[in-house]
Amino acid sequence: TFGYSNGVSNNGTVVGTLFTKTGKRSCCTGINAAFVYSNGSRTTLPLLSGMVQGFAEGISADGQHAYGYNTLSSQGTGSAVRWNWASGGGWSAELIGPPANQLPEVYWLTTGSSDDGTVLVGYGYYGSSFANPALRGKHEGWLWISGNSPEWLSLGVGVRVHDIDPTAHLIVGTRYQDNGDTTFTPKAVYWIASDGFTIPHDLITAAGDGSVARGVGRLANGDLVIVGELQWGQPQSRNGVAWLPQSSGGYGAPLLLHAINGSTSQLAGAEDVNANGIVVGYSDTGGGRRAVLWQLPGTP
């Protein structure tokens, strides 16, 4: 058995996934189980009806709602799920969106949550054999608000949603621009609550560059900062960036987050940002990949 942790709440509750090997082979055959670890004890999170494997991707800041997805053992299908802690004790699994076990060749992932766990975001993927040919091989982003279960708001086909800010005012992700030659360029986008989350806004990049918005955080001064990466060239190069809000509204040109070894690094990216303006991500050094912290200018 081995596993990994993906999230921690403000009260120290950790969520993650354990893989238990089955059979005699050295790898690859087994079952994944989502878990919660709190006060020295690990608890396996329950499965949705008909599902056999669980994956936990994160937990709300108050520790009351974990999120992730469940999958079948075959057909490449998966359902988004929120796990809820009951006041009397114990966790329950809540279906988010349509049940994937009724839609072979589809999976739905949960990728982000508001601090209180009442708003979730994620995206789905339609397999190459999906019944509707127009959706085959496409992603679809979504937003879900507690009380509307299991329905959600689609944020568009050809979209991946990666994160939502702690107060559920801004969502970030990527749309895939059709280049008309069977290729697609990723474009970083955001959605805001004042638009009802129905209008995607492109973030500024240089012409021809690809871009991805990975995370969003609210600084102590109230600013919502978006972080991610720029992509360019063949072979592809990548650099971490942050988009800062402008006083006139919207977001300006990306702020470059320098790689560990400067311009010689071909791959770097930013994943998230906290209230103190600390950005986390990675950078290749020529000798391997390293975890990186950047401090945004003008923050403590």
PDB file of C-alpha atoms in Angstrom:
ATOM      1  CA  THR A   1       0.000   0.000   0.000  1.00  0.00           C
ATOM      2  CA  PHE A   2       1.148   3.506  -0.789  1.00  0.00           C
ATOM      3  CA  GLY A   3      -0.570   6.866  -1.020  1.00  0.00           C
ATOM      4  CA  TYR A   4      -0.418  10.631  -1.237  1.00  0.00           C
ATOM      5  CA  SER A   5      -2.020  13.641   0.430  1.00  0.00           C
ATOM      6  CA  ASN A   6      -3.717  16.345  -1.623  1.00  0.00           C
ATOM      7  CA  GLY A   7      -5.240  18.810   0.838  1.00  0.00           C
ATOM      8  CA  VAL A   8      -5.328  20.058   4.400  1.00  0.00           C
ATOM      9  CA  SER A   9      -7.915  22.144   6.249  1.00  0.00           C
ATOM     10  CA  ASN A  10      -7.289  24.948   8.720  1.00  0.00           C
ATOM     11  CA  ASN A  11      -7.853  22.514  11.591  1.00  0.00           C
ATOM     12  CA  GLY A  12      -5.240  20.092  10.274  1.00  0.00           C
ATOM     13  CA  THR A  13      -7.536  17.503   8.684  1.00  0.00           C
ATOM     14  CA  VAL A  14      -5.717  15.883   5.737  1.00  0.00           C
ATOM     15  CA  VAL A  15      -7.255  14.176   2.690  1.00  0.00           C
ATOM     16  CA  GLY A  16      -5.657  11.997   0.080  1.00  0.00           C
ATOM     17  CA  THR A  17      -5.733   8.650  -1.704  1.00  0.00           C
ATOM     18  CA  LEU A  18      -4.313   5.233  -0.824  1.00  0.00           C
ATOM     19  CA  PHE A  19      -3.480   2.613  -3.448  1.00  0.00           C
ATOM     20  CA  THR A  20      -3.628  -1.011  -2.323  1.00  0.00           C
ATOM     21  CA  LYS A  21      -2.024  -3.518  -4.656  1.00  0.00           C
ATOM     22  CA  THR A  22      -3.989  -6.619  -5.565  1.00  0.00           C
ATOM     23  CA  GLY A  23      -2.585  -9.688  -7.273  1.00  0.00           C
ATOM     24  CA  LYS A  24       1.045 -10.799  -7.470  1.00  0.00           C
ATOM     25  CA  ARG A  25       2.425  -8.314  -9.970  1.00  0.00           C
ATOM     26  CA  SER A  26       4.767  -5.623  -8.723  1.00  0.00           C
ATOM     27  CA  CYS A  27       2.638  -2.717  -9.872  1.00  0.00           C
ATOM     28  CA  CYS A  28      -0.413  -1.341 -11.518  1.00  0.00           C
ATOM     29  CA  THR A  29      -3.171  -3.689 -10.296  1.00  0.00           C
ATOM     30  CA  GLY A  30      -5.106  -2.542  -7.264  1.00  0.00           C
ATOM     31  CA  ILE A  31      -7.760  -0.322  -5.743  1.00  0.00           C
ATOM     32  CA  ASN A  32      -7.634   3.399  -4.882  1.00  0.00           C
ATOM     33  CA  ALA A  33      -9.435   4.617  -1.766  1.00  0.00           C
ATOM     34  CA  ALA A  34      -9.981   8.242  -0.686  1.00  0.00           C
ATOM     35  CA  PHE A  35      -9.196   8.916   2.964  1.00  0.00           C
ATOM     36  CA  VAL A  36      -9.384  11.533   5.714  1.00  0.00           C
ATOM     37  CA  TYR A  37      -6.712  11.727   8.429  1.00  0.00           C
ATOM     38  CA  SER A  38      -7.535  13.608  11.618  1.00  0.00           C
ATOM     39  CA  ASN A  39      -6.426  13.425  15.262  1.00  0.00           C
ATOM     40  CA  GLY A  40      -4.091  10.530  14.561  1.00  0.00           C
ATOM     41  CA  SER A  41      -6.728   8.393  12.846  1.00  0.00           C
ATOM     42  CA  ARG A  42      -7.305   7.578   9.171  1.00  0.00           C
ATOM     43  CA  THR A  43     -10.824   7.014   7.827  1.00  0.00           C
ATOM     44  CA  THR A  44     -11.723   5.690   4.377  1.00  0.00           C
ATOM     45  CA  LEU A  45     -14.268   7.918   2.664  1.00  0.00           C
ATOM     46  CA  PRO A  46     -17.437   6.183   1.398  1.00  0.00           C
ATOM     47  CA  LEU A  47     -18.200   5.537  -2.267  1.00  0.00           C
ATOM     48  CA  LEU A  48     -21.144   6.619  -4.351  1.00  0.00           C
ATOM     49  CA  SER A  49     -23.546   3.848  -5.278  1.00  0.00           C
ATOM     50  CA  GLY A  50     -22.122   1.667  -8.059  1.00  0.00           C
ATOM     51  CA  MET A  51     -18.569   3.032  -7.785  1.00  0.00           C
ATOM     52  CA  VAL A  52     -15.523   1.041  -6.692  1.00  0.00           C
ATOM     53  CA  GLN A  53     -12.624   3.507  -6.324  1.00  0.00           C
ATOM     54  CA  GLY A  54     -12.276   6.877  -4.583  1.00  0.00           C
ATOM     55  CA  PHE A  55      -9.870   9.789  -5.067  1.00  0.00           C
ATOM     56  CA  ALA A  56      -9.768  12.815  -2.723  1.00  0.00           C
ATOM     57  CA  GLU A  57      -8.430  16.035  -4.272  1.00  0.00           C
ATOM     58  CA  GLY A  58      -8.950  18.566  -1.469  1.00  0.00           C
ATOM     59  CA  ILE A  59     -10.894  19.704   1.575  1.00  0.00           C
ATOM     60  CA  SER A  60     -12.648  22.904   2.607  1.00  0.00           C
ATOM     61  CA  ALA A  61     -10.852  25.282   4.976  1.00  0.00           C
ATOM     62  CA  ASP A  62     -13.247  24.435   7.821  1.00  0.00           C
ATOM     63  CA  GLY A  63     -12.662  20.691   7.395  1.00  0.00           C
ATOM     64  CA  GLN A  64     -16.346  19.902   6.884  1.00  0.00           C
ATOM     65  CA  HIS A  65     -16.354  19.048   3.150  1.00  0.00           C
ATOM     66  CA  ALA A  66     -13.847  16.964   1.180  1.00  0.00           C
ATOM     67  CA  TYR A  67     -14.043  16.700  -2.596  1.00  0.00           C
ATOM     68  CA  GLY A  68     -12.799  14.485  -5.402  1.00  0.00           C
ATOM     69  CA  TYR A  69     -14.212  11.765  -7.617  1.00  0.00           C
ATOM     70  CA  ASN A  70     -15.217   8.075  -7.727  1.00  0.00           C
ATOM     71  CA  THR A  71     -14.614   5.696 -10.610  1.00  0.00           C
ATOM     72  CA  LEU A  72     -15.773   2.362 -11.954  1.00  0.00           C
ATOM     73  CA  SER A  73     -13.238  -0.408 -12.458  1.00  0.00           C
ATOM     74  CA  SER A  74     -13.890  -0.369 -16.211  1.00  0.00           C
ATOM     75  CA  GLN A  75     -15.313   1.801 -19.025  1.00  0.00           C
ATOM     76  CA  GLY A  76     -13.184   4.803 -18.031  1.00  0.00           C
ATOM     77  CA  THR A  77     -16.021   6.461 -16.136  1.00  0.00           C
ATOM     78  CA  GLY A  78     -16.011   8.608 -13.019  1.00  0.00           C
ATOM     79  CA  SER A  79     -18.359  10.807 -10.971  1.00  0.00           C
ATOM     80  CA  ALA A  80     -17.546  14.014  -9.097  1.00  0.00           C
ATOM     81  CA  VAL A  81     -18.241  13.746  -5.373  1.00  0.00           C
ATOM     82  CA  ARG A  82     -18.357  15.893  -2.231  1.00  0.00           C
ATOM     83  CA  TRP A  83     -17.953  14.187   1.134  1.00  0.00           C
ATOM     84  CA  ASN A  84     -19.785  15.842   4.032  1.00  0.00           C
ATOM     85  CA  TRP A  85     -19.018  15.528   7.743  1.00  0.00           C
ATOM     86  CA  ALA A  86     -22.151  15.030   9.819  1.00  0.00           C
ATOM     87  CA  SER A  87     -22.463  16.823  13.154  1.00  0.00           C
ATOM     88  CA  GLY A  88     -23.173  13.465  14.794  1.00  0.00           C
ATOM     89  CA  GLY A  89     -20.005  11.982  13.296  1.00  0.00           C
ATOM     90  CA  GLY A  90     -19.145  10.165  10.091  1.00  0.00           C
ATOM     91  CA  TRP A  91     -18.760  11.071   6.418  1.00  0.00           C
ATOM     92  CA  SER A  92     -21.316  10.743   3.620  1.00  0.00           C
ATOM     93  CA  ALA A  93     -20.798  10.871  -0.167  1.00  0.00           C
ATOM     94  CA  GLU A  94     -22.833  13.308  -2.287  1.00  0.00           C
ATOM     95  CA  LEU A  95     -23.073  13.049  -6.073  1.00  0.00           C
ATOM     96  CA  ILE A  96     -22.090  16.206  -7.967  1.00  0.00           C
ATOM     97  CA  GLY A  97     -23.502  16.511 -11.492  1.00  0.00           C
ATOM     98  CA  PRO A  98     -24.824  13.680 -13.666  1.00  0.00           C
ATOM     99  CA  PRO A  99     -24.064  10.091 -12.591  1.00  0.00           C
ATOM    100  CA  ALA A 100     -21.137   8.874 -14.695  1.00  0.00           C
ATOM    101  CA  ASN A 101     -22.098   5.221 -14.237  1.00  0.00           C
ATOM    102  CA  GLN A 102     -24.975   5.949 -16.598  1.00  0.00           C
ATOM    103  CA  LEU A 103     -22.648   7.577 -19.135  1.00  0.00           C
ATOM    104  CA  PRO A 104     -19.920   5.147 -20.259  1.00  0.00           C
ATOM    105  CA  GLU A 105     -16.705   6.802 -21.484  1.00  0.00           C
ATOM    106  CA  VAL A 106     -17.206   9.915 -19.322  1.00  0.00           C
ATOM    107  CA  TYR A 107     -15.477  11.068 -16.159  1.00  0.00           C
ATOM    108  CA  TRP A 108     -16.002  14.157 -14.007  1.00  0.00           C
ATOM    109  CA  LEU A 109     -13.267  15.631 -11.795  1.00  0.00           C
ATOM    110  CA  THR A 110     -13.585  18.100  -8.911  1.00  0.00           C
ATOM    111  CA  THR A 111     -10.605  20.473  -8.874  1.00  0.00           C
ATOM    112  CA  GLY A 112     -11.423  23.324  -6.483  1.00  0.00           C
ATOM    113  CA  SER A 113     -13.621  24.504  -3.636  1.00  0.00           C
ATOM    114  CA  SER A 114     -14.574  27.672  -1.815  1.00  0.00           C
ATOM    115  CA  ASP A 115     -13.330  27.915   1.771  1.00  0.00           C
ATOM    116  CA  ASP A 116     -16.685  26.814   3.175  1.00  0.00           C
ATOM    117  CA  GLY A 117     -17.085  23.931   0.716  1.00  0.00           C
ATOM    118  CA  THR A 118     -20.424  25.172  -0.639  1.00  0.00           C
ATOM    119  CA  VAL A 119     -19.131  25.967  -4.151  1.00  0.00           C
ATOM    120  CA  LEU A 120     -17.163  23.454  -6.215  1.00  0.00           C
ATOM    121  CA  VAL A 121     -15.573  23.599  -9.660  1.00  0.00           C
ATOM    122  CA  GLY A 122     -14.124  21.008 -11.991  1.00  0.00           C
ATOM    123  CA  TYR A 123     -14.259  19.579 -15.463  1.00  0.00           C
ATOM    124  CA  GLY A 124     -15.244  16.441 -17.318  1.00  0.00           C
ATOM    125  CA  TYR A 125     -13.862  14.480 -20.230  1.00  0.00           C
ATOM    126  CA  TYR A 126     -15.800  12.664 -22.970  1.00  0.00           C
ATOM    127  CA  GLY A 127     -14.015   9.540 -24.201  1.00  0.00           C
ATOM    128  CA  SER A 128     -13.232   8.650 -27.799  1.00  0.00           C
ATOM    129  CA  SER A 129     -16.221   6.283 -27.971  1.00  0.00           C
ATOM    130  CA  PHE A 130     -18.781   8.633 -26.399  1.00  0.00           C
ATOM    131  CA  ALA A 131     -22.227   8.399 -27.997  1.00  0.00           C
ATOM    132  CA  ASN A 132     -22.235  12.032 -29.228  1.00  0.00           C
ATOM    133  CA  PRO A 133     -19.437  12.387 -31.845  1.00  0.00           C
ATOM    134  CA  ALA A 134     -19.305  16.179 -31.376  1.00  0.00           C
ATOM    135  CA  LEU A 135     -18.150  15.717 -27.757  1.00  0.00           C
ATOM    136  CA  ARG A 136     -15.614  12.937 -28.244  1.00  0.00           C
ATOM    137  CA  GLY A 137     -12.215  13.826 -26.826  1.00  0.00           C
ATOM    138  CA  LYS A 138     -13.525  17.148 -25.405  1.00  0.00           C
ATOM    139  CA  HIS A 139     -13.411  18.613 -21.893  1.00  0.00           C
ATOM    140  CA  GLU A 140     -16.256  20.525 -20.250  1.00  0.00           C
ATOM    141  CA  GLY A 141     -15.835  22.882 -17.291  1.00  0.00           C
ATOM    142  CA  TRP A 142     -18.474  23.220 -14.595  1.00  0.00           C
ATOM    143  CA  LEU A 143     -19.531  25.117 -11.453  1.00  0.00           C
ATOM    144  CA  TRP A 144     -21.685  23.648  -8.674  1.00  0.00           C
ATOM    145  CA  ILE A 145     -23.372  25.463  -5.774  1.00  0.00           C
ATOM    146  CA  SER A 146     -24.619  23.596  -2.702  1.00  0.00           C
ATOM    147  CA  GLY A 147     -28.367  23.193  -2.673  1.00  0.00           C
ATOM    148  CA  ASN A 148     -28.524  22.684  -6.444  1.00  0.00           C
ATOM    149  CA  SER A 149     -27.301  19.076  -6.308  1.00  0.00           C
ATOM    150  CA  PRO A 150     -26.874  17.263  -8.513  1.00  0.00           C
ATOM    151  CA  GLU A 151     -27.212  19.965 -11.202  1.00  0.00           C
ATOM    152  CA  TRP A 152     -24.348  22.268 -12.138  1.00  0.00           C
ATOM    153  CA  LEU A 153     -23.642  25.183 -14.470  1.00  0.00           C
ATOM    154  CA  SER A 154     -21.606  24.303 -17.552  1.00  0.00           C
ATOM    155  CA  LEU A 155     -18.744  26.722 -18.214  1.00  0.00           C
ATOM    156  CA  GLY A 156     -18.313  25.479 -21.757  1.00  0.00           C
ATOM    157  CA  VAL A 157     -17.095  22.593 -23.892  1.00  0.00           C
ATOM    158  CA  GLY A 158     -13.370  22.741 -24.675  1.00  0.00           C
ATOM    159  CA  VAL A 159     -12.723  24.144 -21.175  1.00  0.00           C
ATOM    160  CA  ARG A 160     -10.870  22.913 -18.096  1.00  0.00           C
ATOM    161  CA  VAL A 161     -11.609  24.632 -14.776  1.00  0.00           C
ATOM    162  CA  HIS A 162      -8.757  24.483 -12.265  1.00  0.00           C
ATOM    163  CA  ASP A 163      -9.605  26.608  -9.212  1.00  0.00           C
ATOM    164  CA  ILE A 164     -11.999  28.990  -7.455  1.00  0.00           C
ATOM    165  CA  ASP A 165     -11.022  31.684  -4.981  1.00  0.00           C
ATOM    166  CA  PRO A 166     -11.746  31.146  -1.245  1.00  0.00           C
ATOM    167  CA  THR A 167     -14.791  33.445  -1.303  1.00  0.00           C
ATOM    168  CA  ALA A 168     -16.233  32.069  -4.577  1.00  0.00           C
ATOM    169  CA  HIS A 169     -16.003  35.336  -6.524  1.00  0.00           C
ATOM    170  CA  LEU A 170     -13.623  34.256  -9.280  1.00  0.00           C
ATOM    171  CA  ILE A 171     -12.964  31.005 -11.173  1.00  0.00           C
ATOM    172  CA  VAL A 172      -9.878  30.281 -13.289  1.00  0.00           C
ATOM    173  CA  GLY A 173      -9.088  27.731 -15.966  1.00  0.00           C
ATOM    174  CA  THR A 174      -8.208  27.195 -19.600  1.00  0.00           C
ATOM    175  CA  ARG A 175     -10.083  27.219 -22.879  1.00  0.00           C
ATOM    176  CA  TYR A 176      -8.669  25.433 -25.903  1.00  0.00           C
ATOM    177  CA  GLN A 177      -8.643  27.651 -28.993  1.00  0.00           C
ATOM    178  CA  ASP A 178      -9.184  25.774 -32.253  1.00  0.00           C
ATOM    179  CA  ASN A 179      -6.404  26.751 -34.662  1.00  0.00           C
ATOM    180  CA  GLY A 180      -8.263  25.326 -37.659  1.00  0.00           C
ATOM    181  CA  ASP A 181      -5.566  22.766 -38.431  1.00  0.00           C
ATOM    182  CA  THR A 182      -6.480  20.005 -35.909  1.00  0.00           C
ATOM    183  CA  THR A 183      -4.372  21.713 -33.223  1.00  0.00           C
ATOM    184  CA  PHE A 184      -5.550  23.686 -30.189  1.00  0.00           C
ATOM    185  CA  THR A 185      -3.821  26.452 -28.210  1.00  0.00           C
ATOM    186  CA  PRO A 186      -4.535  26.708 -24.454  1.00  0.00           C
ATOM    187  CA  LYS A 187      -5.698  30.156 -23.344  1.00  0.00           C
ATOM    188  CA  ALA A 188      -5.893  31.160 -19.665  1.00  0.00           C
ATOM    189  CA  VAL A 189      -9.334  32.491 -18.718  1.00  0.00           C
ATOM    190  CA  TYR A 190     -11.327  33.600 -15.700  1.00  0.00           C
ATOM    191  CA  TRP A 191     -14.999  33.919 -14.809  1.00  0.00           C
ATOM    192  CA  ILE A 192     -16.419  36.364 -12.248  1.00  0.00           C
ATOM    193  CA  ALA A 193     -19.494  36.248 -10.045  1.00  0.00           C
ATOM    194  CA  SER A 194     -20.713  39.657 -11.244  1.00  0.00           C
ATOM    195  CA  ASP A 195     -21.227  38.081 -14.695  1.00  0.00           C
ATOM    196  CA  GLY A 196     -23.039  35.140 -13.189  1.00  0.00           C
ATOM    197  CA  PHE A 197     -19.965  33.061 -14.121  1.00  0.00           C
ATOM    198  CA  THR A 198     -21.339  32.803 -17.674  1.00  0.00           C
ATOM    199  CA  ILE A 199     -18.749  34.932 -19.538  1.00  0.00           C
ATOM    200  CA  PRO A 200     -15.123  33.742 -19.938  1.00  0.00           C
ATOM    201  CA  HIS A 201     -12.506  36.518 -19.925  1.00  0.00           C
ATOM    202  CA  ASP A 202      -9.151  35.883 -21.620  1.00  0.00           C
ATOM    203  CA  LEU A 203      -6.036  36.788 -19.650  1.00  0.00           C
ATOM    204  CA  ILE A 204      -3.379  38.847 -21.462  1.00  0.00           C
ATOM    205  CA  THR A 205      -0.478  36.960 -23.073  1.00  0.00           C
ATOM    206  CA  ALA A 206       1.882  37.575 -25.975  1.00  0.00           C
ATOM    207  CA  ALA A 207       0.498  36.766 -29.419  1.00  0.00           C
ATOM    208  CA  GLY A 208       0.826  33.086 -30.227  1.00  0.00           C
ATOM    209  CA  ASP A 209       1.676  32.012 -26.696  1.00  0.00           C
ATOM    210  CA  GLY A 210      -0.283  29.342 -24.917  1.00  0.00           C
ATOM    211  CA  SER A 211      -1.274  29.950 -21.316  1.00  0.00           C
ATOM    212  CA  VAL A 212      -2.908  28.154 -18.390  1.00  0.00           C
ATOM    213  CA  ALA A 213      -4.469  29.617 -15.230  1.00  0.00           C
ATOM    214  CA  ARG A 214      -3.814  27.086 -12.450  1.00  0.00           C
ATOM    215  CA  GLY A 215      -4.788  28.841  -9.239  1.00  0.00           C
ATOM    216  CA  VAL A 216      -6.372  31.920  -7.677  1.00  0.00           C
ATOM    217  CA  GLY A 217      -6.027  33.369  -4.198  1.00  0.00           C
ATOM    218  CA  ARG A 218      -7.301  36.389  -2.287  1.00  0.00           C
ATOM    219  CA  LEU A 219      -4.515  38.526  -0.806  1.00  0.00           C
ATOM    220  CA  ALA A 220      -4.816  40.104   2.624  1.00  0.00           C
ATOM    221  CA  ASN A 221      -5.689  43.433   0.926  1.00  0.00           C
ATOM    222  CA  GLY A 222      -8.593  41.804  -0.927  1.00  0.00           C
ATOM    223  CA  ASP A 223      -6.946  41.533  -4.358  1.00  0.00           C
ATOM    224  CA  LEU A 224      -7.636  38.341  -6.300  1.00  0.00           C
ATOM    225  CA  VAL A 225      -4.392  37.154  -7.892  1.00  0.00           C
ATOM    226  CA  ILE A 226      -4.277  34.497 -10.635  1.00  0.00           C
ATOM    227  CA  VAL A 227      -1.218  32.291 -11.187  1.00  0.00           C
ATOM    228  CA  GLY A 228      -0.272  29.814 -13.877  1.00  0.00           C
ATOM    229  CA  GLU A 229       2.093  29.481 -16.799  1.00  0.00           C
ATOM    230  CA  LEU A 230       2.979  30.674 -20.289  1.00  0.00           C
ATOM    231  CA  GLN A 231       3.888  28.189 -23.020  1.00  0.00           C
ATOM    232  CA  TRP A 232       5.762  28.829 -26.255  1.00  0.00           C
ATOM    233  CA  GLY A 233       8.027  27.295 -28.874  1.00  0.00           C
ATOM    234  CA  GLN A 234       8.868  23.783 -30.075  1.00  0.00           C
ATOM    235  CA  PRO A 235      10.121  21.994 -28.066  1.00  0.00           C
ATOM    236  CA  GLN A 236       7.828  23.671 -25.602  1.00  0.00           C
ATOM    237  CA  SER A 237       9.171  26.099 -23.040  1.00  0.00           C
ATOM    238  CA  ARG A 238       7.143  27.135 -20.026  1.00  0.00           C
ATOM    239  CA  ASN A 239       7.413  29.847 -17.370  1.00  0.00           C
ATOM    240  CA  GLY A 240       5.470  30.643 -14.210  1.00  0.00           C
ATOM    241  CA  VAL A 241       3.445  33.852 -14.178  1.00  0.00           C
ATOM    242  CA  ALA A 242       1.031  35.833 -12.020  1.00  0.00           C
ATOM    243  CA  TRP A 243      -1.775  38.080 -13.275  1.00  0.00           C
ATOM    244  CA  LEU A 244      -2.485  41.005 -10.939  1.00  0.00           C
ATOM    245  CA  PRO A 245      -5.764  42.961 -10.892  1.00  0.00           C
ATOM    246  CA  GLN A 246      -5.771  46.513 -12.259  1.00  0.00           C
ATOM    247  CA  SER A 247      -7.398  49.449 -10.502  1.00  0.00           C
ATOM    248  CA  SER A 248      -9.431  50.106 -13.664  1.00  0.00           C
ATOM    249  CA  GLY A 249     -10.724  46.527 -13.669  1.00  0.00           C
ATOM    250  CA  GLY A 250      -9.603  43.310 -15.257  1.00  0.00           C
ATOM    251  CA  TYR A 251      -6.051  41.954 -15.289  1.00  0.00           C
ATOM    252  CA  GLY A 252      -2.876  43.323 -16.810  1.00  0.00           C
ATOM    253  CA  ALA A 253       0.026  41.668 -18.582  1.00  0.00           C
ATOM    254  CA  PRO A 254       1.451  38.640 -16.767  1.00  0.00           C
ATOM    255  CA  LEU A 255       4.210  39.128 -14.197  1.00  0.00           C
ATOM    256  CA  LEU A 256       7.061  36.727 -14.930  1.00  0.00           C
ATOM    257  CA  LEU A 257       8.049  34.469 -12.019  1.00  0.00           C
ATOM    258  CA  HIS A 258      11.707  33.727 -12.677  1.00  0.00           C
ATOM    259  CA  ALA A 259      12.923  30.148 -12.800  1.00  0.00           C
ATOM    260  CA  ILE A 260      15.586  28.920 -10.382  1.00  0.00           C
ATOM    261  CA  ASN A 261      18.370  29.164 -12.964  1.00  0.00           C
ATOM    262  CA  GLY A 262      16.998  32.065 -14.969  1.00  0.00           C
ATOM    263  CA  SER A 263      16.575  31.822 -18.708  1.00  0.00           C
ATOM    264  CA  THR A 264      18.211  28.398 -18.994  1.00  0.00           C
ATOM    265  CA  SER A 265      15.190  26.673 -17.469  1.00  0.00           C
ATOM    266  CA  GLN A 266      12.780  25.336 -20.080  1.00  0.00           C
ATOM    267  CA  LEU A 267       9.971  24.324 -17.763  1.00  0.00           C
ATOM    268  CA  ALA A 268       8.480  26.203 -14.812  1.00  0.00           C
ATOM    269  CA  GLY A 269       4.980  26.883 -13.591  1.00  0.00           C
ATOM    270  CA  ALA A 270       2.965  28.382 -10.730  1.00  0.00           C
ATOM    271  CA  GLU A 271       0.219  26.353  -9.060  1.00  0.00           C
ATOM    272  CA  ASP A 272      -1.305  28.440  -6.235  1.00  0.00           C
ATOM    273  CA  VAL A 273      -1.017  31.628  -4.175  1.00  0.00           C
ATOM    274  CA  ASN A 274      -1.886  32.404  -0.548  1.00  0.00           C
ATOM    275  CA  ALA A 275      -3.133  35.498   1.291  1.00  0.00           C
ATOM    276  CA  ASN A 276       0.444  36.657   1.971  1.00  0.00           C
ATOM    277  CA  GLY A 277       1.382  36.693  -1.724  1.00  0.00           C
ATOM    278  CA  ILE A 278       3.491  33.532  -1.614  1.00  0.00           C
ATOM    279  CA  VAL A 279       3.220  31.584  -4.880  1.00  0.00           C
ATOM    280  CA  VAL A 280       4.035  27.875  -5.027  1.00  0.00           C
ATOM    281  CA  GLY A 281       5.123  25.969  -8.111  1.00  0.00           C
ATOM    282  CA  TYR A 282       8.051  24.198  -9.735  1.00  0.00           C
ATOM    283  CA  SER A 283      11.121  24.843 -11.871  1.00  0.00           C
ATOM    284  CA  ASP A 284      13.441  22.597 -13.861  1.00  0.00           C
ATOM    285  CA  THR A 285      17.098  23.216 -13.124  1.00  0.00           C
ATOM    286  CA  GLY A 286      18.794  21.096 -15.768  1.00  0.00           C
ATOM    287  CA  GLY A 287      19.465  18.511 -13.067  1.00  0.00           C
ATOM    288  CA  GLY A 288      15.868  17.815 -12.120  1.00  0.00           C
ATOM    289  CA  ARG A 289      12.644  19.479 -11.052  1.00  0.00           C
ATOM    290  CA  ARG A 290      12.484  21.504  -7.831  1.00  0.00           C
ATOM    291  CA  ALA A 291       9.664  22.942  -5.749  1.00  0.00           C
ATOM    292  CA  VAL A 292       9.708  26.758  -5.734  1.00  0.00           C
ATOM    293  CA  LEU A 293       8.294  29.598  -3.648  1.00  0.00           C
ATOM    294  CA  TRP A 294       7.978  33.092  -5.124  1.00  0.00           C
ATOM    295  CA  GLN A 295       7.043  36.245  -3.203  1.00  0.00           C
ATOM    296  CA  LEU A 296       4.840  38.688  -5.098  1.00  0.00           C
ATOM    297  CA  PRO A 297       6.114  42.302  -5.073  1.00  0.00           C
ATOM    298  CA  GLY A 298       4.488  44.649  -2.604  1.00  0.00           C
ATOM    299  CA  THR A 299       3.315  41.870  -0.280  1.00  0.00           C
ATOM    300  CA  PRO A 300       4.628  41.044   3.228  1.00  0.00           C
TER     301      PRO A 300
END
